[in-house]
mmCIF file of C-alpha atoms in Angstrom:
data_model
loop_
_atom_site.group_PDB
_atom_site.id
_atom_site.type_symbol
_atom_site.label_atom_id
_atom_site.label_comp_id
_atom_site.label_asym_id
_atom_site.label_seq_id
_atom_site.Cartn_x
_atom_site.Cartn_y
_atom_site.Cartn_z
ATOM 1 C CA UNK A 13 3.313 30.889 9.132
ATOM 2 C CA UNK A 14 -0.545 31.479 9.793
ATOM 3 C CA UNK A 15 -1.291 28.497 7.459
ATOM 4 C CA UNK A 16 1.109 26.453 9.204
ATOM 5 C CA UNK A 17 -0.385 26.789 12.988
ATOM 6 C CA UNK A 18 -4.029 26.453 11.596
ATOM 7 C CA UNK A 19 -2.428 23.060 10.085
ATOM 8 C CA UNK A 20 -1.089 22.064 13.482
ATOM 9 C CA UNK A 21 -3.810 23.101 15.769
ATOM 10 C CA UNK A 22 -6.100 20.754 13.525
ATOM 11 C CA UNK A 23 -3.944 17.809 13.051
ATOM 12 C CA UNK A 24 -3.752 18.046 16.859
ATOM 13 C CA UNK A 25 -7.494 18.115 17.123
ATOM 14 C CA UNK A 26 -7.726 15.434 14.609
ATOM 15 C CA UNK A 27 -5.578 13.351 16.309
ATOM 16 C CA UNK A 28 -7.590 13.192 19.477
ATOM 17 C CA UNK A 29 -11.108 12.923 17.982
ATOM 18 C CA UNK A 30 -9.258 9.358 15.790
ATOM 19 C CA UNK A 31 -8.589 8.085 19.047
ATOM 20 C CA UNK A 32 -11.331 8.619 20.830
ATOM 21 C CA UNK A 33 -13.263 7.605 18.195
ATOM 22 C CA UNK A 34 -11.598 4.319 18.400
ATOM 23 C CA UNK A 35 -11.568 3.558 21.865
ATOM 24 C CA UNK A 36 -15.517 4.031 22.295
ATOM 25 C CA UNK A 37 -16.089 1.050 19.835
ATOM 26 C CA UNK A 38 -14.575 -1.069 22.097
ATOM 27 C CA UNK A 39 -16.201 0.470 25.563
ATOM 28 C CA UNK A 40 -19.751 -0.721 23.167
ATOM 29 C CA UNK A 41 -18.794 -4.069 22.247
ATOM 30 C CA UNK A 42 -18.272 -5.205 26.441
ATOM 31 C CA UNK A 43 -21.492 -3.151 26.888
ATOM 32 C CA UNK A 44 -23.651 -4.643 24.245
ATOM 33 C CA UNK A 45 -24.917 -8.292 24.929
ATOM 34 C CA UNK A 46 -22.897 -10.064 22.184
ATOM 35 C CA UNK A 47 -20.860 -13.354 22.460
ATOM 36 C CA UNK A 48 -17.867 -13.313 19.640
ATOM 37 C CA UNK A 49 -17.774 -17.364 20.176
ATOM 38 C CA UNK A 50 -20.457 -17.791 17.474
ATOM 39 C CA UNK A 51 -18.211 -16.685 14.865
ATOM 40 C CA UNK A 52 -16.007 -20.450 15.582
ATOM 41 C CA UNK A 53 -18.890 -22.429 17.486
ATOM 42 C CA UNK A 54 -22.637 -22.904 18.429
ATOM 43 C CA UNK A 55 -23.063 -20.734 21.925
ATOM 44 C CA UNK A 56 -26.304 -23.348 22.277
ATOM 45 C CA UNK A 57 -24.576 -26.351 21.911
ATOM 46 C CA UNK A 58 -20.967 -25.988 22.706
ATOM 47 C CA UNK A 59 -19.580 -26.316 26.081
ATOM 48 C CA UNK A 60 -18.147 -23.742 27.978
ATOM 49 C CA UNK A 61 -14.574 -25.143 27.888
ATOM 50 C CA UNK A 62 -15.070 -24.368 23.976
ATOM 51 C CA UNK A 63 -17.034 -20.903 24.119
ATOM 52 C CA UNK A 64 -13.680 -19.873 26.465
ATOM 53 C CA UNK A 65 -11.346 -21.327 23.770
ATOM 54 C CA UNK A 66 -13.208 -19.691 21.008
ATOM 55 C CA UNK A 67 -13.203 -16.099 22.431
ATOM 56 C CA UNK A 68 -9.582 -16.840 23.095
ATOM 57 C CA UNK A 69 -8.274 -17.277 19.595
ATOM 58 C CA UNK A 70 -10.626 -14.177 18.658
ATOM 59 C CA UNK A 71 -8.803 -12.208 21.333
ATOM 60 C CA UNK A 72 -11.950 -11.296 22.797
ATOM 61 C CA UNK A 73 -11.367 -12.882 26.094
ATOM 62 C CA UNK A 74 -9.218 -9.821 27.165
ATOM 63 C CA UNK A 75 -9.869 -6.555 28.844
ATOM 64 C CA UNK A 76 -10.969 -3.658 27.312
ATOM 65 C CA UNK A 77 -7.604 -1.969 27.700
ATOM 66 C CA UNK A 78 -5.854 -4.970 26.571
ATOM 67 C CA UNK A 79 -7.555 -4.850 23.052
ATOM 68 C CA UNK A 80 -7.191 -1.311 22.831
ATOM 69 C CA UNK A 81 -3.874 -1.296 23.777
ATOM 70 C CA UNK A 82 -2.920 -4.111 21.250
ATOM 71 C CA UNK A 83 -5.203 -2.751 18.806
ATOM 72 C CA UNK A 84 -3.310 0.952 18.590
ATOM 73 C CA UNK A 85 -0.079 -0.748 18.392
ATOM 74 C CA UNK A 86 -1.336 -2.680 15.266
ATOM 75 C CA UNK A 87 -2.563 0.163 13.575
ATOM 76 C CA UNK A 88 0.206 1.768 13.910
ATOM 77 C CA UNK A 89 1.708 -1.099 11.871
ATOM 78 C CA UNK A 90 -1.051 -0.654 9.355
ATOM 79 C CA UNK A 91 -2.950 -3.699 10.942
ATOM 80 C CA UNK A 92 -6.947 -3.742 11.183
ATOM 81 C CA UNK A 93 -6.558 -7.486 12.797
ATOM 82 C CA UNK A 94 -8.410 -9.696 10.987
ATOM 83 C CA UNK A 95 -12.643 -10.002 10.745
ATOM 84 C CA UNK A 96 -13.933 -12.379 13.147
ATOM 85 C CA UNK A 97 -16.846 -13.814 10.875
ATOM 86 C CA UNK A 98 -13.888 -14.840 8.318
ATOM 87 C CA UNK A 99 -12.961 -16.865 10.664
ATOM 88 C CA UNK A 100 -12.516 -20.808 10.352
ATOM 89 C CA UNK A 101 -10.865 -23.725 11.568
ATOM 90 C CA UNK A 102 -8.911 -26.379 9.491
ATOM 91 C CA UNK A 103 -8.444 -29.765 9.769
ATOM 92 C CA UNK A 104 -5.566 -29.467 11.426
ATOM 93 C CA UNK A 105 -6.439 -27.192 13.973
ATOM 94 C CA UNK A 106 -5.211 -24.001 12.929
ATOM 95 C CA UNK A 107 -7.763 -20.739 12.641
ATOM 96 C CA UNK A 108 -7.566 -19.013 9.438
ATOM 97 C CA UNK A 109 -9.483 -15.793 9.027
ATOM 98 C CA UNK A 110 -9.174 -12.506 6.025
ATOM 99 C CA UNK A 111 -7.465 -9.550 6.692
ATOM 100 C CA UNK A 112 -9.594 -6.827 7.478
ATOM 101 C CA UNK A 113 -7.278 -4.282 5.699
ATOM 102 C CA UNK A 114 -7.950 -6.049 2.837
ATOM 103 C CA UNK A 115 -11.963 -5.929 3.323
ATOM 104 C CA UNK A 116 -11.352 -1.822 3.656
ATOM 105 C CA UNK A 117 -9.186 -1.852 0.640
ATOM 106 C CA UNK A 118 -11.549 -3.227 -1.696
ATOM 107 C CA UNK A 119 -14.304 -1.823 0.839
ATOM 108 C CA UNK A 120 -13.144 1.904 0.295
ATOM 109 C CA UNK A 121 -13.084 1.921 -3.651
ATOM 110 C CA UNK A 122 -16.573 1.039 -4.341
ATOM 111 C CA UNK A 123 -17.538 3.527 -1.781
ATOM 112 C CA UNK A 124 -15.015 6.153 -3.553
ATOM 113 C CA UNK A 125 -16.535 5.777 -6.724
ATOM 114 C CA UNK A 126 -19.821 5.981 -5.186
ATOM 115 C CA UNK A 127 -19.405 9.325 -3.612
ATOM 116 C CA UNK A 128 -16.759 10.916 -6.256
ATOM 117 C CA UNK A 129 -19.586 9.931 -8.976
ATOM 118 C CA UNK A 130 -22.642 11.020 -7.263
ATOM 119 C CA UNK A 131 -20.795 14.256 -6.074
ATOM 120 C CA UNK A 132 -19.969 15.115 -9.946
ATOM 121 C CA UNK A 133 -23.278 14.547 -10.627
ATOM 122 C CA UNK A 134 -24.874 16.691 -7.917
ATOM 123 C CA UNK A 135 -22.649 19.502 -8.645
ATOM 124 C CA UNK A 136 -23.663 19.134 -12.363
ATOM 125 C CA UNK A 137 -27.242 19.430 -11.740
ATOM 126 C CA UNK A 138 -27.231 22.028 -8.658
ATOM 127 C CA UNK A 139 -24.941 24.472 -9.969
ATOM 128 C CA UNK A 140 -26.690 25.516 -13.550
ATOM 129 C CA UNK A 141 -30.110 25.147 -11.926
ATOM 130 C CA UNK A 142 -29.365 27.073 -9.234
ATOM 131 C CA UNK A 143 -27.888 29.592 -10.959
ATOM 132 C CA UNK A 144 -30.672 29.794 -13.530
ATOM 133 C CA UNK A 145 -33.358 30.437 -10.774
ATOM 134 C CA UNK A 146 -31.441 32.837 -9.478
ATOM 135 C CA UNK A 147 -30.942 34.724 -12.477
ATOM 136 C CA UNK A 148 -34.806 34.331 -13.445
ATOM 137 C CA UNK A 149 -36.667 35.077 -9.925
ATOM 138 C CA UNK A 150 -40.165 34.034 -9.456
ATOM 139 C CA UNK A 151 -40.196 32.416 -13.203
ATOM 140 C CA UNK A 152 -41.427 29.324 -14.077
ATOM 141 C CA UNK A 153 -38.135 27.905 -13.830
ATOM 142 C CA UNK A 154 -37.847 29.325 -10.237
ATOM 143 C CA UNK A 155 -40.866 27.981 -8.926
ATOM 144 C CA UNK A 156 -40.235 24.458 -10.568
ATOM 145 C CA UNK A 157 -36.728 23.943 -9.221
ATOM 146 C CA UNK A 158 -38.188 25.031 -5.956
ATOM 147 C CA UNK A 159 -41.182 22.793 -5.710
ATOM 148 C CA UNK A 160 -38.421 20.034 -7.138
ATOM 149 C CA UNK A 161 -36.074 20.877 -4.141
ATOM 150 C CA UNK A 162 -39.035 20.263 -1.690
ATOM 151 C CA UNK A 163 -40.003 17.272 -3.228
ATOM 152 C CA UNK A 164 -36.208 15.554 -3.095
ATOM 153 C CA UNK A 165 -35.949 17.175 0.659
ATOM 154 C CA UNK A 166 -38.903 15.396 1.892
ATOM 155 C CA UNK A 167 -37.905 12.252 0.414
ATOM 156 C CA UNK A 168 -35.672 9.485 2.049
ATOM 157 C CA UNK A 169 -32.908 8.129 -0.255
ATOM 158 C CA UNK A 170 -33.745 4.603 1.068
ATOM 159 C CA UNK A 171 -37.146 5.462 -0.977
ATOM 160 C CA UNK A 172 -35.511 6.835 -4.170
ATOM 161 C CA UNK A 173 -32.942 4.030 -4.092
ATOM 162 C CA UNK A 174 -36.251 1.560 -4.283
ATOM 163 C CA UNK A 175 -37.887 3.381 -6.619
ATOM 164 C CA UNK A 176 -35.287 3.655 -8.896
ATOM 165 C CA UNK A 177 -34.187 0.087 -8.428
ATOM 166 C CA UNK A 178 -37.840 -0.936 -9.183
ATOM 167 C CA UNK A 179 -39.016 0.924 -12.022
ATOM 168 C CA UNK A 180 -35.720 1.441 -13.631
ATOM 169 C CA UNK A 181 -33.817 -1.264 -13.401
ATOM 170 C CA UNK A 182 -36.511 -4.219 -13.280
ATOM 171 C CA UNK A 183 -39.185 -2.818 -14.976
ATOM 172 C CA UNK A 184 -37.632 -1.237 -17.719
ATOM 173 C CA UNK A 185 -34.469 -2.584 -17.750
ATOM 174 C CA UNK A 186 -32.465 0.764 -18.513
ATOM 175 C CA UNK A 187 -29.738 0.009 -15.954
ATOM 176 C CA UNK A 188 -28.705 -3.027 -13.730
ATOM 177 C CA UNK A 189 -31.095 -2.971 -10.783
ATOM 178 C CA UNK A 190 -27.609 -4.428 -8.258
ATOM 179 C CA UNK A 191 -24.438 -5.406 -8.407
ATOM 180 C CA UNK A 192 -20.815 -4.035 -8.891
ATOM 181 C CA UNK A 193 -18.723 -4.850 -11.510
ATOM 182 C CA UNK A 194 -14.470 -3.428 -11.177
ATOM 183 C CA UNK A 195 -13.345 -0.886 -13.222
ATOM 184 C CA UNK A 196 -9.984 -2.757 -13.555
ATOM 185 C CA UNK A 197 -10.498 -6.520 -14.231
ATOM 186 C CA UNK A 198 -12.958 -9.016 -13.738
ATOM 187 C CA UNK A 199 -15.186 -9.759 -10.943
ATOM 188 C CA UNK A 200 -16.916 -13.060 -9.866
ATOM 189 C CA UNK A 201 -19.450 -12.157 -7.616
ATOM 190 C CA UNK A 202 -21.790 -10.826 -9.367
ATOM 191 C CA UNK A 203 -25.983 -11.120 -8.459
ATOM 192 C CA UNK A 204 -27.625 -14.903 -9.423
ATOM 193 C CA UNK A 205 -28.132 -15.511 -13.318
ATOM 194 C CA UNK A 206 -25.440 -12.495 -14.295
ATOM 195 C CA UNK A 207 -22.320 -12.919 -16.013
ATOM 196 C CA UNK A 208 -18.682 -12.101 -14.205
ATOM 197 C CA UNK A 209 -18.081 -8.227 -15.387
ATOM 198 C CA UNK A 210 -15.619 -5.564 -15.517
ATOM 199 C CA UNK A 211 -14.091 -2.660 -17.311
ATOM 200 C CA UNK A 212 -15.307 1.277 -17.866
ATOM 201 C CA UNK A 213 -18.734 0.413 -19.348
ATOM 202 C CA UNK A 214 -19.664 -2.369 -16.773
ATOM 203 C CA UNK A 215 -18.208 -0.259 -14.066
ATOM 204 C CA UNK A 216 -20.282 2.680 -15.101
ATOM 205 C CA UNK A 217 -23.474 1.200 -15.634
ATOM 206 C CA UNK A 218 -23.509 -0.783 -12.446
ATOM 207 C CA UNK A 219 -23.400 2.677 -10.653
ATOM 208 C CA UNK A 220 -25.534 4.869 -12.211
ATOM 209 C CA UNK A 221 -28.561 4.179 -10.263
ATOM 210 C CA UNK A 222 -26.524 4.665 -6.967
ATOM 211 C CA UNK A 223 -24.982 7.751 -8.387
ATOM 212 C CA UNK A 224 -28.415 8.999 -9.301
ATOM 213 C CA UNK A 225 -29.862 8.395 -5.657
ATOM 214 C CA UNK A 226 -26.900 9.945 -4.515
ATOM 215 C CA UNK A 227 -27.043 12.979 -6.040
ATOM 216 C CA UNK A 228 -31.124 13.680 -5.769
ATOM 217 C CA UNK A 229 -30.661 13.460 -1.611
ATOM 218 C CA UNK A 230 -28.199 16.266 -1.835
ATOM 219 C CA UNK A 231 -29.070 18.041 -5.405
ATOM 220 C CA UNK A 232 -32.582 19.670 -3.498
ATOM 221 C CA UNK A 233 -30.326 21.749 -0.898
ATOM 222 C CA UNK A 234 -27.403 22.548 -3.151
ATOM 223 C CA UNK A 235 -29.939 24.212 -5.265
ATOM 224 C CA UNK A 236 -31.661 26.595 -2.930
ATOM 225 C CA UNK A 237 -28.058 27.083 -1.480
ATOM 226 C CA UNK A 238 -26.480 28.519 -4.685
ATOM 227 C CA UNK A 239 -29.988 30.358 -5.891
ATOM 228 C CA UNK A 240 -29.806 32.156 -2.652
ATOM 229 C CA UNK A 241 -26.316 32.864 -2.641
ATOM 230 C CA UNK A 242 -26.573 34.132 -6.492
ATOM 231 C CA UNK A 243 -29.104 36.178 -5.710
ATOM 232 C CA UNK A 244 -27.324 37.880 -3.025
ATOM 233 C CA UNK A 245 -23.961 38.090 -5.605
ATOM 234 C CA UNK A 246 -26.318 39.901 -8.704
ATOM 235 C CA UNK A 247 -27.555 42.438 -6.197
ATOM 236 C CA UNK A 248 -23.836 43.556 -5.675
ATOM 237 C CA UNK A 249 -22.521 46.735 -7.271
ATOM 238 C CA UNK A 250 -19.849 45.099 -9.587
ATOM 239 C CA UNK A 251 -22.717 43.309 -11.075
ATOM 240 C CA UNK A 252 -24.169 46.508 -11.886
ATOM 241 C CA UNK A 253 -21.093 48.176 -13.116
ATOM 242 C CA UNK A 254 -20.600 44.910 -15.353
ATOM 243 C CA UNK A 255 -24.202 45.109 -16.847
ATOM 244 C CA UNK A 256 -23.848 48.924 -17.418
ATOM 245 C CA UNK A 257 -20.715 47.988 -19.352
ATOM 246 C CA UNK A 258 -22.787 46.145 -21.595
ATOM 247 C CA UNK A 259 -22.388 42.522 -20.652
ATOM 248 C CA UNK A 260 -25.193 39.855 -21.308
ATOM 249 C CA UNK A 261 -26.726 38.333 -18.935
ATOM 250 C CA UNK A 262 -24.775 34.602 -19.901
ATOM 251 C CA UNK A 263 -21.446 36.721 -19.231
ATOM 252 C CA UNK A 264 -22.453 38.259 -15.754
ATOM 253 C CA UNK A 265 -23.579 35.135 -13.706
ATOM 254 C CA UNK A 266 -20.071 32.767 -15.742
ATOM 255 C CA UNK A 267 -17.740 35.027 -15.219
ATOM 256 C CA UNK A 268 -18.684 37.924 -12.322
ATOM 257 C CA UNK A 269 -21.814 36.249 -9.964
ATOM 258 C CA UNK A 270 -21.183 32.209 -10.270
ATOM 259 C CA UNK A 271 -17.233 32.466 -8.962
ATOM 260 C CA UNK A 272 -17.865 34.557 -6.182
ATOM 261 C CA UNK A 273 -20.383 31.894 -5.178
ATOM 262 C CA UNK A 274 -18.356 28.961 -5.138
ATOM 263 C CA UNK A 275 -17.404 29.352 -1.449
ATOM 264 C CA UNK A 276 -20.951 28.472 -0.343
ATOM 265 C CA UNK A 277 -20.530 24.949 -1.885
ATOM 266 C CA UNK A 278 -17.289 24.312 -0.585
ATOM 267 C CA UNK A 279 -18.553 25.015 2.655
ATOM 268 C CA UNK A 280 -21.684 22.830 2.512
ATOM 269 C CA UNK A 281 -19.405 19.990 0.596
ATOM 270 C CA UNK A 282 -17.544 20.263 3.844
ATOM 271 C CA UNK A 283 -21.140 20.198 6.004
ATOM 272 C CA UNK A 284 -22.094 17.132 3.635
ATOM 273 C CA UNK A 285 -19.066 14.272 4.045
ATOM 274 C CA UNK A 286 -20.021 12.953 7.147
ATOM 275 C CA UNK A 287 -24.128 12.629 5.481
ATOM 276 C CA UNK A 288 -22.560 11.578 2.469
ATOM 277 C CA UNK A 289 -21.023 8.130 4.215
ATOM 278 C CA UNK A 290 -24.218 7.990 6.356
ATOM 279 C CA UNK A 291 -26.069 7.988 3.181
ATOM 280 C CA UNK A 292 -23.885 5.365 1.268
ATOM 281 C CA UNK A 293 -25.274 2.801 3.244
ATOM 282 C CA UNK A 294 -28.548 2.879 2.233
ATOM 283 C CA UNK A 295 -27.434 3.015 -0.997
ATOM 284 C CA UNK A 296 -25.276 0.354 -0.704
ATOM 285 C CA UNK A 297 -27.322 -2.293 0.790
ATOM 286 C CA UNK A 298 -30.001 -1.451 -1.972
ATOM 287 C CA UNK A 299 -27.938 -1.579 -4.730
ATOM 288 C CA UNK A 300 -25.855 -4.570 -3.321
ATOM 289 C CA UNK A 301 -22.563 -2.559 -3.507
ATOM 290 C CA UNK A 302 -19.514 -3.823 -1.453
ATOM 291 C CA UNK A 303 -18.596 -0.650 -0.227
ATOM 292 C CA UNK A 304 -17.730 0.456 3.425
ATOM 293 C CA UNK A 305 -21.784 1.189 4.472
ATOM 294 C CA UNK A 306 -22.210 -2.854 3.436
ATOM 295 C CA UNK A 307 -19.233 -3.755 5.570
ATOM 296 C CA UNK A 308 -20.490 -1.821 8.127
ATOM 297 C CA UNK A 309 -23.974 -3.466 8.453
ATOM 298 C CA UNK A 310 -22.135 -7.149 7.794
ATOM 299 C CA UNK A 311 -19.859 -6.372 10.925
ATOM 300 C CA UNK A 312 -23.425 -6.289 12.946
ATOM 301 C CA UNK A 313 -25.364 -8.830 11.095
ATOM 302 C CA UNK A 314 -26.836 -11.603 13.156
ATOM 303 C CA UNK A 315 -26.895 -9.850 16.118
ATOM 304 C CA UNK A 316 -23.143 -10.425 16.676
ATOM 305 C CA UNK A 317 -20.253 -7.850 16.823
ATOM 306 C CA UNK A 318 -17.264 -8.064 14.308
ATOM 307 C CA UNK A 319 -15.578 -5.799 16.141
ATOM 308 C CA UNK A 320 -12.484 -5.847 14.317
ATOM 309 C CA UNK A 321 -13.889 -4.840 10.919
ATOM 310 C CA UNK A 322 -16.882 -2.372 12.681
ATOM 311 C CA UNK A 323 -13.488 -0.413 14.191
ATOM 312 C CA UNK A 324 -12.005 -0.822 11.043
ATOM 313 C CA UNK A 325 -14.908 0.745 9.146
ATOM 314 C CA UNK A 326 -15.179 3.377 11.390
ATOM 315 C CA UNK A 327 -11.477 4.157 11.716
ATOM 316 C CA UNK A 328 -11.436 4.749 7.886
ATOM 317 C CA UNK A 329 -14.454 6.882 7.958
ATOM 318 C CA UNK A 330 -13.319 9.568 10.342
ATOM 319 C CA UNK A 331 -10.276 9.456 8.730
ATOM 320 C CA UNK A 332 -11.746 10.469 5.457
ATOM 321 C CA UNK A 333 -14.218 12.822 7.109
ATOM 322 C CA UNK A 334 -11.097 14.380 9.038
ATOM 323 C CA UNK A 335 -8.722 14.838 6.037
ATOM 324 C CA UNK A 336 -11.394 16.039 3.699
ATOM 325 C CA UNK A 337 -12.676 18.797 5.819
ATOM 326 C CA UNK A 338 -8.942 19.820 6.633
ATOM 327 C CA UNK A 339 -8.318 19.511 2.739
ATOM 328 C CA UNK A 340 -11.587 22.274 2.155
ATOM 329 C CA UNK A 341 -10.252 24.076 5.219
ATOM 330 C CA UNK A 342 -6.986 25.074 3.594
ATOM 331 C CA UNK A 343 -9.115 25.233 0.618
ATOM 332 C CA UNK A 344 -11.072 28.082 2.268
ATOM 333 C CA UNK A 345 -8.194 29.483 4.060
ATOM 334 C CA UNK A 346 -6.023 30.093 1.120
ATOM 335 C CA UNK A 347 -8.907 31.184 -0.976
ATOM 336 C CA UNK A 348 -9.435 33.448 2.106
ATOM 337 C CA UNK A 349 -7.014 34.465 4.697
ATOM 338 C CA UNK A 350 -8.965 36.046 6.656
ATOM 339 C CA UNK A 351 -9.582 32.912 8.589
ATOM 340 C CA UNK A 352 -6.761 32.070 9.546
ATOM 341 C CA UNK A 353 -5.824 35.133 10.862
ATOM 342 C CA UNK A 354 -8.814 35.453 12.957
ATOM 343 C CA UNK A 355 -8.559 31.654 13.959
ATOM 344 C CA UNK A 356 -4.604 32.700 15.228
ATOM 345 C CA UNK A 357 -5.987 35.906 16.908
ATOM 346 C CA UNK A 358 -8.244 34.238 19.005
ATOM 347 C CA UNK A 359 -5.716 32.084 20.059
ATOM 348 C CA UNK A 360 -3.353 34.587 21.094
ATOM 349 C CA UNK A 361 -6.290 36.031 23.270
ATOM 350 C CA UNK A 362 -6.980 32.894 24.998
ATOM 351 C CA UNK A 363 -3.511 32.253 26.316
ATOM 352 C CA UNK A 364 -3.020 36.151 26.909
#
């Protein structure tokens, strides 16, 4: 019953930070000096007549309640509207423009496999280094990861992502410097003088580069967060009771120290989803990766607002930040109750 009202109370929560986090979108777009017109026509050389009837068929000749009105009632339809620099005009008069559901479908898988990827790979490298310093204090080990882990703090994964792409990819041609190939199927638009790609192998090769900057922005603090959280684990007195039962040291920190340390990292995962996103878009505009960062800077490009696909973007983001963190929330609350019941207490003190 506990787990139930902690699910309520945040879907509630959730609920009202989605739409506020839609509506202020729009309250930017009539503050920020933009004219939507230039998606359909020259705002230098067209009259006004056809400036008004260009903003018309984009919508954008409406008040901000209007869209935003019209806008909630389509996504609650599923409907993003359609991106405004798709748009064109036939022959025959008739606008025809891409779904911008369609730009987030594709959008949200490269970005998927971006994160999921680079995630795996940061927890692979964190988690045994981590718990090797922590089992071997002030060795050379420790004082290498930890020089390492100021090193990748200090550095900016714009920087890494260059680096990489430069020395790497051009210079030694280990991986594709750009580019994103499908893991199901072909795909055509590939980078100048490269063949259309697809499949596992393409797939994964294309994104090991952006999985590797990925994983050095984040693998620096996961590191010192799981050394110091081992460190506090070993000094418990199970530990003790499990070494003077004759375990080795292997045995102690996999089986007795490195679960009971686990809840650290969920916690920073948690911490992390929101950076993670922030951080795909370097990485994406690097790597030339059509993922949801890309979309996001295309929606601005120019110096004019696609405000249907920026909302879109956005919308799917805090979704994904929203259900994730309520996803390691239950996580955390089944693994401990305790929250729960202190989360319903306090509420029970608040109304009293």
């Amino acid at each position: 019953m506990e787990v139930l009202f902690f699910l309520a109370r945040r879907l509630a929560i959730a609920a009202v930070l989605l739409v506020a986090l839609t509506f202020i979108p729009f309250v930017i777009f009539f503050k920020v000096p933009s004219e939507p017109a230039a998606f359909l026509v020259d705002p230098k050389t067209a009259t006004q007549a056809q400036i008004k009837a260009a903003r018309h068929v984009l919508g954008a000749d409406r008040p901000v309640h209007v869209q935003f009105a019209k806008y909630v009632w389509r996504l609650a339809h599923a409907d993003f509207g359609r991106s405004w620099r798709t748009y064109y005009v036939t022959a025959n008069g008739v606008a025809l423009s891409t779904p911008v559901s369609r730009i987030l479908r594709d959008a949200a898988g490269v970005t998927a496999s971006l994160v999921l990827g680079g995630a795996a790979l940061l927890l692979l490298l964190s988690i045994p280094l981590g718990a090797w310093s922590a089992a071997r204090p002030r060795s050379l080990l420790d004082r290498t990861v930890a020089a390492g882990s100021l090193v990748g703090i200090s550095t900016h994964p714009l920087v890494v992502a260059l680096l990489l792409q430069l020395f790497v990819g051009f210079r030694w041609h280990l991986a594709p410097p750009s580019g994103y190939c499908p893991l199901h199927g072909q795909s055509l638009l590939v980078a100048p003088g490269q063949k259309p790609c697809g499949g596992p192998v393409d797939w994964a090769s294309h994104l090991v580069l952006p999985w590797i900057t990925f994983a050095l922005f984040f693998v620096a603090l996961y590191i010192r967060v799981v050394r110091v959280r081992m460190i506090e684990v070993l000094s418990e007195p199970y530990i003790r009771t499990a070494r003077a039962k004759g375990a080795s040291s292997f045995r102690v920190v996999r089986r007795h120290a490195l679960p009971n340390s686990m809840l650290a990292i969920v916690t920073m995962i948690g911490m992390d989803i929101g950076t993670a996103l922030g951080v795909c878009i370097y990485i994406e505009s690097v790597y030339s990766l059509p993922g949801l960062g890309h979309r996001m800077v295309d929606s601005t490009a120019l110096g004019v607002l696609d405000m249907p696909l920026m909302v879109g973007v956005i919308f799917v983001s805090a979704v994904t930040i929203l259900a994730l963190n309520l996803l390691i929330d239950l996580t955390y609350s089944l693994v401990d109750p305790r929250i729960t019941r202190v989360s319903s207490r306090r509420t029970r003190s608040i109304r009293m």
